[in-house]
GROMACS .gro file of C-alpha atoms in nm:
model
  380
    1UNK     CA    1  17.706  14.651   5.687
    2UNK     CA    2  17.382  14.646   5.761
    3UNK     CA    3  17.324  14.996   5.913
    4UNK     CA    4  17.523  15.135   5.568
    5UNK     CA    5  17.284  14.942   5.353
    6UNK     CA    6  16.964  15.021   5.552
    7UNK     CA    7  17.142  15.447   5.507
    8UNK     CA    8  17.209  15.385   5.154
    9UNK     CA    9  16.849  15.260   5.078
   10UNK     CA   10  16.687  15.532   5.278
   11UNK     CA   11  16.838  15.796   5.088
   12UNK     CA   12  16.790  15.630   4.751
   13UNK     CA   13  16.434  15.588   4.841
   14UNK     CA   14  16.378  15.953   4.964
   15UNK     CA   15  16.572  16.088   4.653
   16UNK     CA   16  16.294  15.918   4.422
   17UNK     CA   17  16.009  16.042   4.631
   18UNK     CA   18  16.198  16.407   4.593
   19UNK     CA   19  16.175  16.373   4.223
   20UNK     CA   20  15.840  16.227   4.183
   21UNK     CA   21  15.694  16.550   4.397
   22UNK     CA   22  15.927  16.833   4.290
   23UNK     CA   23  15.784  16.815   3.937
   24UNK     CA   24  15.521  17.045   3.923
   25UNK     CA   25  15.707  17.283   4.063
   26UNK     CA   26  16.033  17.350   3.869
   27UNK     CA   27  15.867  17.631   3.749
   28UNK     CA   28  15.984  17.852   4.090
   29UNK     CA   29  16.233  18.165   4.022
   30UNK     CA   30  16.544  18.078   4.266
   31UNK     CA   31  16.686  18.358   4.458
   32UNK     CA   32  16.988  18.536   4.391
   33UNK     CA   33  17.307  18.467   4.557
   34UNK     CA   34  17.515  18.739   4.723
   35UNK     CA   35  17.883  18.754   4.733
   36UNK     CA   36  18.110  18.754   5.121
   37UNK     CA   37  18.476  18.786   5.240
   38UNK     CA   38  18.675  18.874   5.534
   39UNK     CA   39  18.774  18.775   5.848
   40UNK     CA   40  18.545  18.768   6.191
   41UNK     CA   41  18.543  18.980   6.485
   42UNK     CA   42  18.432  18.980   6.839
   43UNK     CA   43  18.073  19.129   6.914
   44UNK     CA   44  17.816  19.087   7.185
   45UNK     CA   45  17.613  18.739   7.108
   46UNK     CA   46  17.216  18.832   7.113
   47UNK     CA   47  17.002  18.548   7.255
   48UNK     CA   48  16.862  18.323   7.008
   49UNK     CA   49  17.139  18.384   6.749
   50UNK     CA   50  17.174  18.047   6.581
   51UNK     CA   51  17.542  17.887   6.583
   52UNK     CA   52  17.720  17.919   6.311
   53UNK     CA   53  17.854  17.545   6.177
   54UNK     CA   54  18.260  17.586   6.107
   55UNK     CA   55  18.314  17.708   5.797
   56UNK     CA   56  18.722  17.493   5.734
   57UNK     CA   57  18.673  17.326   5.437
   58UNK     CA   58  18.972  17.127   5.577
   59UNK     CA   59  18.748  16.946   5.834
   60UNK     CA   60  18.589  16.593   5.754
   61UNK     CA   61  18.194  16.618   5.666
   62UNK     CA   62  17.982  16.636   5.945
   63UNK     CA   63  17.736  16.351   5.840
   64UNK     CA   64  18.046  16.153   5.837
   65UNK     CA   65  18.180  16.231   6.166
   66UNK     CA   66  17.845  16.180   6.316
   67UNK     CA   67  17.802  15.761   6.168
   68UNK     CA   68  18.128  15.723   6.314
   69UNK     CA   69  18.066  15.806   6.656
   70UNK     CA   70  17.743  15.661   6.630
   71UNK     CA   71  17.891  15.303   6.479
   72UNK     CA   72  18.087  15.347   6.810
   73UNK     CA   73  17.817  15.399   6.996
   74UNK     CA   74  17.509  15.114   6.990
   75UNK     CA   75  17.277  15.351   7.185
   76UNK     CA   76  17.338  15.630   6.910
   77UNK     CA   77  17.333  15.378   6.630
   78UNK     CA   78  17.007  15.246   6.736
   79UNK     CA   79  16.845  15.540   6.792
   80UNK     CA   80  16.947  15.637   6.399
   81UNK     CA   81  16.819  15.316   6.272
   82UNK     CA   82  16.464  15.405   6.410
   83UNK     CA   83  16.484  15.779   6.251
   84UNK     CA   84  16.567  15.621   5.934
   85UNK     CA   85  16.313  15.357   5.927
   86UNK     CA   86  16.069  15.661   6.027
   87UNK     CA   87  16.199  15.839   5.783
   88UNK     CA   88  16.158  15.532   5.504
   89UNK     CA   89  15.796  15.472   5.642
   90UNK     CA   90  15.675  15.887   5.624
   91UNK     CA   91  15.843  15.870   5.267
   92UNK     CA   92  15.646  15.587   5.114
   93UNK     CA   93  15.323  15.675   5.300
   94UNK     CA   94  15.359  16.010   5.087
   95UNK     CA   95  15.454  15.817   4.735
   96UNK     CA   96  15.170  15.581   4.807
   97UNK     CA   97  14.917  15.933   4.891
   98UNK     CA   98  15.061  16.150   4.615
   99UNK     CA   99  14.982  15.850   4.384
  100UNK     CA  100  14.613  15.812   4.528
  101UNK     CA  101  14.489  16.167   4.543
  102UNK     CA  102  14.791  16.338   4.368
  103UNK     CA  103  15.053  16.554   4.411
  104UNK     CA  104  14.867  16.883   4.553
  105UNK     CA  105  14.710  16.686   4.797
  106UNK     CA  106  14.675  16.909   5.126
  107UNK     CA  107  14.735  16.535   5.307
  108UNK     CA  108  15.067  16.579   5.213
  109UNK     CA  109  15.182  16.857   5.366
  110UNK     CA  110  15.175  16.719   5.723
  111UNK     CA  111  15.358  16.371   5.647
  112UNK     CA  112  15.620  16.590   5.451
  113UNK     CA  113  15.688  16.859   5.744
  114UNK     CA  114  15.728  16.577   5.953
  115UNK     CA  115  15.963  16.392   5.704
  116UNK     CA  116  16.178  16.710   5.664
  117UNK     CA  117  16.227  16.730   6.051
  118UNK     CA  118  16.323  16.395   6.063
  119UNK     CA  119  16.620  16.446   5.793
  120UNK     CA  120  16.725  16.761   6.014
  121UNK     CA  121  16.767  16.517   6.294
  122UNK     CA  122  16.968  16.225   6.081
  123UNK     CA  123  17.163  16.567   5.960
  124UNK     CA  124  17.057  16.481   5.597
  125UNK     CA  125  17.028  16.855   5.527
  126UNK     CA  126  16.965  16.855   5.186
  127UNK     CA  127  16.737  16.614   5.178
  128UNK     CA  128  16.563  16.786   5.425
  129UNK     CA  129  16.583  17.118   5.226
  130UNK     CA  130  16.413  16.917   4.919
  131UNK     CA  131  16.129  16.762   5.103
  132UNK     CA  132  16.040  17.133   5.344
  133UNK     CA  133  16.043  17.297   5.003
  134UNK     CA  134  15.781  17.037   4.872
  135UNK     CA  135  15.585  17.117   5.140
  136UNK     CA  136  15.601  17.502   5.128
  137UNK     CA  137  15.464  17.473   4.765
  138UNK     CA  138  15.160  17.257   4.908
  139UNK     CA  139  15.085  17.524   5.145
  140UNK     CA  140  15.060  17.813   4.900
  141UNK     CA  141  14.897  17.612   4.657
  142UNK     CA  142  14.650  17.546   4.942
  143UNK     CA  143  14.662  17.804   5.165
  144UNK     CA  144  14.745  18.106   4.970
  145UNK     CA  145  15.097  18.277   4.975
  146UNK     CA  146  15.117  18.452   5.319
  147UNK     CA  147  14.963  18.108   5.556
  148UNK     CA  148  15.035  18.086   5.951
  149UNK     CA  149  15.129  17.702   5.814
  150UNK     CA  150  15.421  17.833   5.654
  151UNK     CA  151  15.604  17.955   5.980
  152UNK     CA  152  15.740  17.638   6.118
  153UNK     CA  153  15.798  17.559   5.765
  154UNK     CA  154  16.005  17.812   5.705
  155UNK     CA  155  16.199  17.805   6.033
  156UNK     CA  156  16.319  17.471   5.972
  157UNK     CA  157  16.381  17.576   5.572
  158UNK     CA  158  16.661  17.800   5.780
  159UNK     CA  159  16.830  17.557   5.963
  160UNK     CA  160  16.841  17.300   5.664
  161UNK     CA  161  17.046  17.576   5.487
  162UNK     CA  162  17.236  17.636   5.765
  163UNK     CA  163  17.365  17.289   5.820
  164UNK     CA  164  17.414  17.284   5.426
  165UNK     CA  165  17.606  17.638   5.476
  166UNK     CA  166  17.406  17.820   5.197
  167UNK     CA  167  17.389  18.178   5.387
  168UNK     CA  168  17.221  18.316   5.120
  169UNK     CA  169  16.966  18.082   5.075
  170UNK     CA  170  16.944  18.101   5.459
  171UNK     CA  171  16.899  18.511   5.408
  172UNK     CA  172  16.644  18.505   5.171
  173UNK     CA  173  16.406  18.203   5.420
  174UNK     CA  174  16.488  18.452   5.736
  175UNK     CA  175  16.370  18.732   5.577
  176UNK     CA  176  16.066  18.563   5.433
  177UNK     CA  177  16.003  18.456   5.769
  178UNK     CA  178  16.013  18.779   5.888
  179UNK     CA  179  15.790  18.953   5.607
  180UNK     CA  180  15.531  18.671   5.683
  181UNK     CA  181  15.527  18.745   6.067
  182UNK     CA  182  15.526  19.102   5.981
  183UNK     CA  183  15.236  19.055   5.771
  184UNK     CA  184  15.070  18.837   6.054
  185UNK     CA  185  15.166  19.045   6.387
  186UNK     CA  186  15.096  19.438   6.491
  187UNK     CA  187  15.417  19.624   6.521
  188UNK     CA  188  15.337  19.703   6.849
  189UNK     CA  189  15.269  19.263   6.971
  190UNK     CA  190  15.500  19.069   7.148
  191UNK     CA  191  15.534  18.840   6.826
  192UNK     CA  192  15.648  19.128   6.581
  193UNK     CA  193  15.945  19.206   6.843
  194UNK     CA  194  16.042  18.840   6.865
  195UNK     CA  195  16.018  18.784   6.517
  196UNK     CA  196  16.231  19.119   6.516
  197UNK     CA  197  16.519  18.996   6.715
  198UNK     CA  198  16.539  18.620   6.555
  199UNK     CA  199  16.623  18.803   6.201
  200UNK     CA  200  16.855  19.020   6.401
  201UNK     CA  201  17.044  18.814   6.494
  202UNK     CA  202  17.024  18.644   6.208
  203UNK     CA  203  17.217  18.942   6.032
  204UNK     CA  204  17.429  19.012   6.295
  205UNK     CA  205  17.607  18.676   6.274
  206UNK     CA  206  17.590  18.726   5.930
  207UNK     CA  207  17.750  19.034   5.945
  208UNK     CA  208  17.993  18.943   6.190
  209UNK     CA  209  18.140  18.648   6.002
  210UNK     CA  210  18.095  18.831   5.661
  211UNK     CA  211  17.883  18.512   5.502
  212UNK     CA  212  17.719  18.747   5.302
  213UNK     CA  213  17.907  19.100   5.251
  214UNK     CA  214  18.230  19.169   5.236
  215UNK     CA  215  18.323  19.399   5.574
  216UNK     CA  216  18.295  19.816   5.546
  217UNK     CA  217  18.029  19.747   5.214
  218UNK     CA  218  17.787  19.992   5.196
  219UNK     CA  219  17.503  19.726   5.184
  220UNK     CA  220  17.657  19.597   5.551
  221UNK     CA  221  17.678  19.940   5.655
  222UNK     CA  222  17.301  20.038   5.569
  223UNK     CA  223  17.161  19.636   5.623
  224UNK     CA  224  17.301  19.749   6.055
  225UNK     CA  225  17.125  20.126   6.062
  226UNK     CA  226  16.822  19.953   5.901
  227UNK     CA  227  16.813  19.713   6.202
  228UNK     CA  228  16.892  19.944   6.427
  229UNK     CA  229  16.604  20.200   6.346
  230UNK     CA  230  16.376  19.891   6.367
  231UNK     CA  231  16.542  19.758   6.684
  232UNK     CA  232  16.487  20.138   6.834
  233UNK     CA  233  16.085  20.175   6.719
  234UNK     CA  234  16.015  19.802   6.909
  235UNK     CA  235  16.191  19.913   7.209
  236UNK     CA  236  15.927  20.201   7.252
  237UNK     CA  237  15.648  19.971   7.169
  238UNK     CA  238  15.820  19.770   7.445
  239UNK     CA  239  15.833  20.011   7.682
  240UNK     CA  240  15.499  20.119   7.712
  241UNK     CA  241  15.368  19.779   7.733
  242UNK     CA  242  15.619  19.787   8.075
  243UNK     CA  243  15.755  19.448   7.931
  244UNK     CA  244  16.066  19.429   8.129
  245UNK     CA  245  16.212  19.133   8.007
  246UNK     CA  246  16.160  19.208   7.626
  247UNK     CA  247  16.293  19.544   7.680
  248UNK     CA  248  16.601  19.372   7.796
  249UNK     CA  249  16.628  19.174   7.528
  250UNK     CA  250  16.569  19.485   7.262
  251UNK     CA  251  16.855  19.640   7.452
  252UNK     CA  252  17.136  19.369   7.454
  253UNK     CA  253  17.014  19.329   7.079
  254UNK     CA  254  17.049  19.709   7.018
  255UNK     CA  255  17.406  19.730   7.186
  256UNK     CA  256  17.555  19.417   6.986
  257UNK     CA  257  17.389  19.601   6.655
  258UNK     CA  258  17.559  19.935   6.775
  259UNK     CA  259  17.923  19.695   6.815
  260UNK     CA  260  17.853  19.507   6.498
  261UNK     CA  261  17.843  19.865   6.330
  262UNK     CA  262  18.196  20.000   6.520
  263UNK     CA  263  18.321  19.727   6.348
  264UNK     CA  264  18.207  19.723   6.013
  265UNK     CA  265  18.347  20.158   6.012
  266UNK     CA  266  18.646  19.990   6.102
  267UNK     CA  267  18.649  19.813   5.774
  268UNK     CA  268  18.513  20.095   5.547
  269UNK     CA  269  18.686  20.200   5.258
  270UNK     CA  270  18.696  20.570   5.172
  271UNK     CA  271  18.510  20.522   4.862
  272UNK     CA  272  18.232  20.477   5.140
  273UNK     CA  273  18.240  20.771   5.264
  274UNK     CA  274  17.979  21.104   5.164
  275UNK     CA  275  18.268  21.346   5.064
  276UNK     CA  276  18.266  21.723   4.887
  277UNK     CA  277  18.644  21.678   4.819
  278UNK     CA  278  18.740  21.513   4.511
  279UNK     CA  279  18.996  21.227   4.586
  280UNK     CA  280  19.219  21.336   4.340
  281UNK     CA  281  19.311  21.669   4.229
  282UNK     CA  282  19.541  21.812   3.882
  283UNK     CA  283  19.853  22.023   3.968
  284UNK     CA  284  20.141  22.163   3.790
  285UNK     CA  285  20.461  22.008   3.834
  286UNK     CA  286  20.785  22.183   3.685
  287UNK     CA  287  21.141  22.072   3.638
  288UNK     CA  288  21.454  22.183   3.463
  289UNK     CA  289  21.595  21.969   3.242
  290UNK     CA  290  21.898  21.970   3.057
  291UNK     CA  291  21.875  22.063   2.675
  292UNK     CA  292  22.046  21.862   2.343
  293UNK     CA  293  22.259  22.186   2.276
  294UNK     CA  294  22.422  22.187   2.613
  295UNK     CA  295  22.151  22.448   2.790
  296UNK     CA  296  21.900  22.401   3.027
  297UNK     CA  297  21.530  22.506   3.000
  298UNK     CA  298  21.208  22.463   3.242
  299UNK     CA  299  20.944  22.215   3.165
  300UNK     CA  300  20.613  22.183   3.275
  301UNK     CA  301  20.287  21.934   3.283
  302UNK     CA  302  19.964  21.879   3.490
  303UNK     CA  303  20.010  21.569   3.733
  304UNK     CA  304  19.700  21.408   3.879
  305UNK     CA  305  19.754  21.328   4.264
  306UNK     CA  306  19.567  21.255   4.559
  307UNK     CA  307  19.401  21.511   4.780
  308UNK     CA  308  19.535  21.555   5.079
  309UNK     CA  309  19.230  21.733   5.194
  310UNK     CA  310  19.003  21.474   5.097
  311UNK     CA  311  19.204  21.187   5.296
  312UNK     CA  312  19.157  21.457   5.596
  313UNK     CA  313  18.789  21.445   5.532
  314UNK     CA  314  18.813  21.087   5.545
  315UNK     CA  315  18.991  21.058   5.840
  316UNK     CA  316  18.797  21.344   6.042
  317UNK     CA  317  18.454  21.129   5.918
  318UNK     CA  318  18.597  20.779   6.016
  319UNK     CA  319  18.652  20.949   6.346
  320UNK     CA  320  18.324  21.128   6.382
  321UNK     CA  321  18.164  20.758   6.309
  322UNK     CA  322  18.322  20.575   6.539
  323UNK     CA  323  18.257  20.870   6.808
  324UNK     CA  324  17.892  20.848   6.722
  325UNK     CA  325  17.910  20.477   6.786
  326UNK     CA  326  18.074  20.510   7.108
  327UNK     CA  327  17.802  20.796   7.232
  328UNK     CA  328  17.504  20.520   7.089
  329UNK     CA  329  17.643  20.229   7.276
  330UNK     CA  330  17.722  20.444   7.615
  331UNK     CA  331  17.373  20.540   7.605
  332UNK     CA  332  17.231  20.219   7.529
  333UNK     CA  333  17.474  20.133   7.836
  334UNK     CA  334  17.299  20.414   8.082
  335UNK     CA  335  16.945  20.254   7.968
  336UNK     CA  336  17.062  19.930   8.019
  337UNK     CA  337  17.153  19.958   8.402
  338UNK     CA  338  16.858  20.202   8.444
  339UNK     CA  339  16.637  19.921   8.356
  340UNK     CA  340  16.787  19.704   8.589
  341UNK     CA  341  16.831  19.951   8.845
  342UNK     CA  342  16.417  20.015   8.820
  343UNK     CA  343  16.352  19.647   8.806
  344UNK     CA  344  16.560  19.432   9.103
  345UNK     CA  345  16.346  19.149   9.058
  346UNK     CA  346  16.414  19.073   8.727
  347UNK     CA  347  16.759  19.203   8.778
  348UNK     CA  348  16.867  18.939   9.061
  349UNK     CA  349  16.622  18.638   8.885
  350UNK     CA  350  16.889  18.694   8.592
  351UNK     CA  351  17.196  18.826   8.779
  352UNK     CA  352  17.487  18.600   8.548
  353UNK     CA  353  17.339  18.648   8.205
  354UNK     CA  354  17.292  19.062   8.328
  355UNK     CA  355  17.627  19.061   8.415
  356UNK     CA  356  17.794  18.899   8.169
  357UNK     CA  357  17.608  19.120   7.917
  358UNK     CA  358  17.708  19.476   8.100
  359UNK     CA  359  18.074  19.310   8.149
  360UNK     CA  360  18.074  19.238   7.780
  361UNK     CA  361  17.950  19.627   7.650
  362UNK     CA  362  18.185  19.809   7.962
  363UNK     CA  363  18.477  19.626   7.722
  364UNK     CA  364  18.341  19.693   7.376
  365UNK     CA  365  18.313  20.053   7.515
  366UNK     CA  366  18.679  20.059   7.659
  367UNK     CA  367  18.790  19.906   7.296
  368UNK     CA  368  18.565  20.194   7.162
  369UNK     CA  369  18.782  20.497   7.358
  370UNK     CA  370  19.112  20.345   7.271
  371UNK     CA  371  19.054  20.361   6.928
  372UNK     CA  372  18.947  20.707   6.969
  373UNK     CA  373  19.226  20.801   7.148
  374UNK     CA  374  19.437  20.645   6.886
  375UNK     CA  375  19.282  20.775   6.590
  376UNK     CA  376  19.302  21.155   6.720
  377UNK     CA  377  19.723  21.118   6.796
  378UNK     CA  378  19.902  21.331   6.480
  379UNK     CA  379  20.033  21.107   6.197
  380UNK     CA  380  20.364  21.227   6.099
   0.00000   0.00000   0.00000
């Protein structure tokens, strides 16, 4: 009983120092919300790719699970009791400096950060949400609206919403990150290539488990040649700096982005598609029908029907996609095992996670000719 009270009074106390800071700020525009259906499917997993929490709405609440096993556990339960009475001591250190010096304080930004991270560790996601969006405000009061201070900010910002499973919300803070680092980092650095890859696969998990578009959209369609463009500049930036291992990493990134996309022409619609062919076409249909005075005579009317030469275009396009695909990932394939042929060192230092990765694009590719072969049989 006591741990439940001590939980209970934590969050009741953190709730009122939410309120008493969020105030000057209700102002802010939120973001827009994006719509997502479908079903998942198998595609190469990119290093750094955050896990995705289940998504059964059937399953008990995480924060619940997790006091259970911990009220089992005295180690566990203890070490909660100190994060909360952290958590209770950062939140009235920053009522009782918000009070003092008010609520733009710079001071603040640092005891909130570190408030907000300890939420993400009780699992208190929203509260942690609430308290790292305090603090973002602080910094571009402070700071100005593109800070280095807002990085870390914003990184944990993501995995709040992730634990609260808001993928949009967790969208729009990934691509802010990203447009910050952009802003920050020269196309050609290091940092602009690993910032490039952490919003990859970002959107590739996204993509893959349709949180955000439905599967075959045009907007998941263009959001995975967008990437991949991107993904193909870095890798020249990474090649003449002779980085071996980022240019390994570009690659695997490239080849799930070039599966992710196999998949999504999978799901496209024909509407999707760039046609000249109308999709339905007028023609004349007669018949001869029997007359009141005993006769017969012919009648005749325009029908509206589907064109049989624009579901050939469609099909002869759906092909030429997923052909295209299978060309990109081959040579991304031939690249990869050049790189590694060129580079033994780094090659045997990372032999299983190299071969898993070639195992998993040699099947993708196999997957990649069936359906070829399939789709070019006659359909009677």
């Amino acid at each position: 009983m006591h741990l439940l009270s001590l939980i209970t009074a934590a969050r009741t106390i953190a709730r009122c120092g939410v309120l008493l800071l969020i105030v000057p700020f209700t102002a802010q525009a939120q973001p827009m919300a994006s719509d997502a259906t479908e079903p998942e499917s198998e595609v190469l997993v990119v290093p750094a790719t955050p896990e995705l929490p289940a998504t059964d709405a059937s399953q008990p609440a995480e924060a619940e699970v997790s006091v259970e096993a911990e009220a089992e556990d005295p180690v566990l339960a203890a070490e909660r009791q100190v994060r909360l009475l952290r958590a209770q001591a950062l939140q009235d250190r920053i009522n009782d400096l918000s009070v003092a010096s008010g609520p733009f304080d710079p001071s603040l930004i640092e005891l909130q950060d570190d408030l907000g991270r300890t939420y993400l560790e009780l699992e208190e996601f929203e509260l942690a949400h609430g308290v790292l969006e305090q603090a973002m405000q602080l910094v571009r009061v402070n700071d100005g609206l593109y800070s280095e201070r807002q990085v870390e900010l914003l990184d944990a910002l993501v995995d709040a919403n992730i634990g609260l499973k808001e993928w949009e919300q967790v969208d729009i803070y990934s691509d802010l990150l990203f447009d910050l680092q952009a802003r920050m980092h020269a196309k050609d650095s290091v940092a602009y290539a690993d910032a490039l890859m952490k919003v990859g696969a970002w959107r590739l998990q996204a993509l893959r488990y349709n949180l955000l578009y439905r599967a075959g959209s045009p907007q998941a369609v263009q959001t995975l040649h967008d990437l991949h463009e991107q993904q193909e500049l870095i890798l020249g930036h990474a090649r003449e700096r002779n980085d071996v291992g980022q240019q390994w990493s570009l690659l695997k990134s490239i080849a799930a982005t070039e599966m992710e996309m196999a998949r999504q022409y999978n799901y496209q619609s024909m509407s999707g598609f760039q046609l000249h062919e109308p999709q339905y076409v007028s023609q004349t249909v007669c018949r001869t029908v029997p007359t009141a005075s005993g006769g017969f005579q012919r009648v005749c009317w325009q029908e509206r029907v589907s064109n049989p030469d624009y579901l050939y275009s469609a099909a002869s396009q759906r092909r030429n996609q997923a052909e295209r695909t299978r060309m990109g990932l081959q040579a991304t394939a031939r690249e990869m095992e050049a790189l590694l042929a060129e580079n033994p060192d780094f090659a045997e230092a990372n032999a299983e996670e190299t071969r898993l990765a070639m195992q998993s694009v040699d099947e993708a590719l196999k997957q990649l000719r069936r359906d070829t072969r399939r789709s070019s049989l006659p359909r009677w």
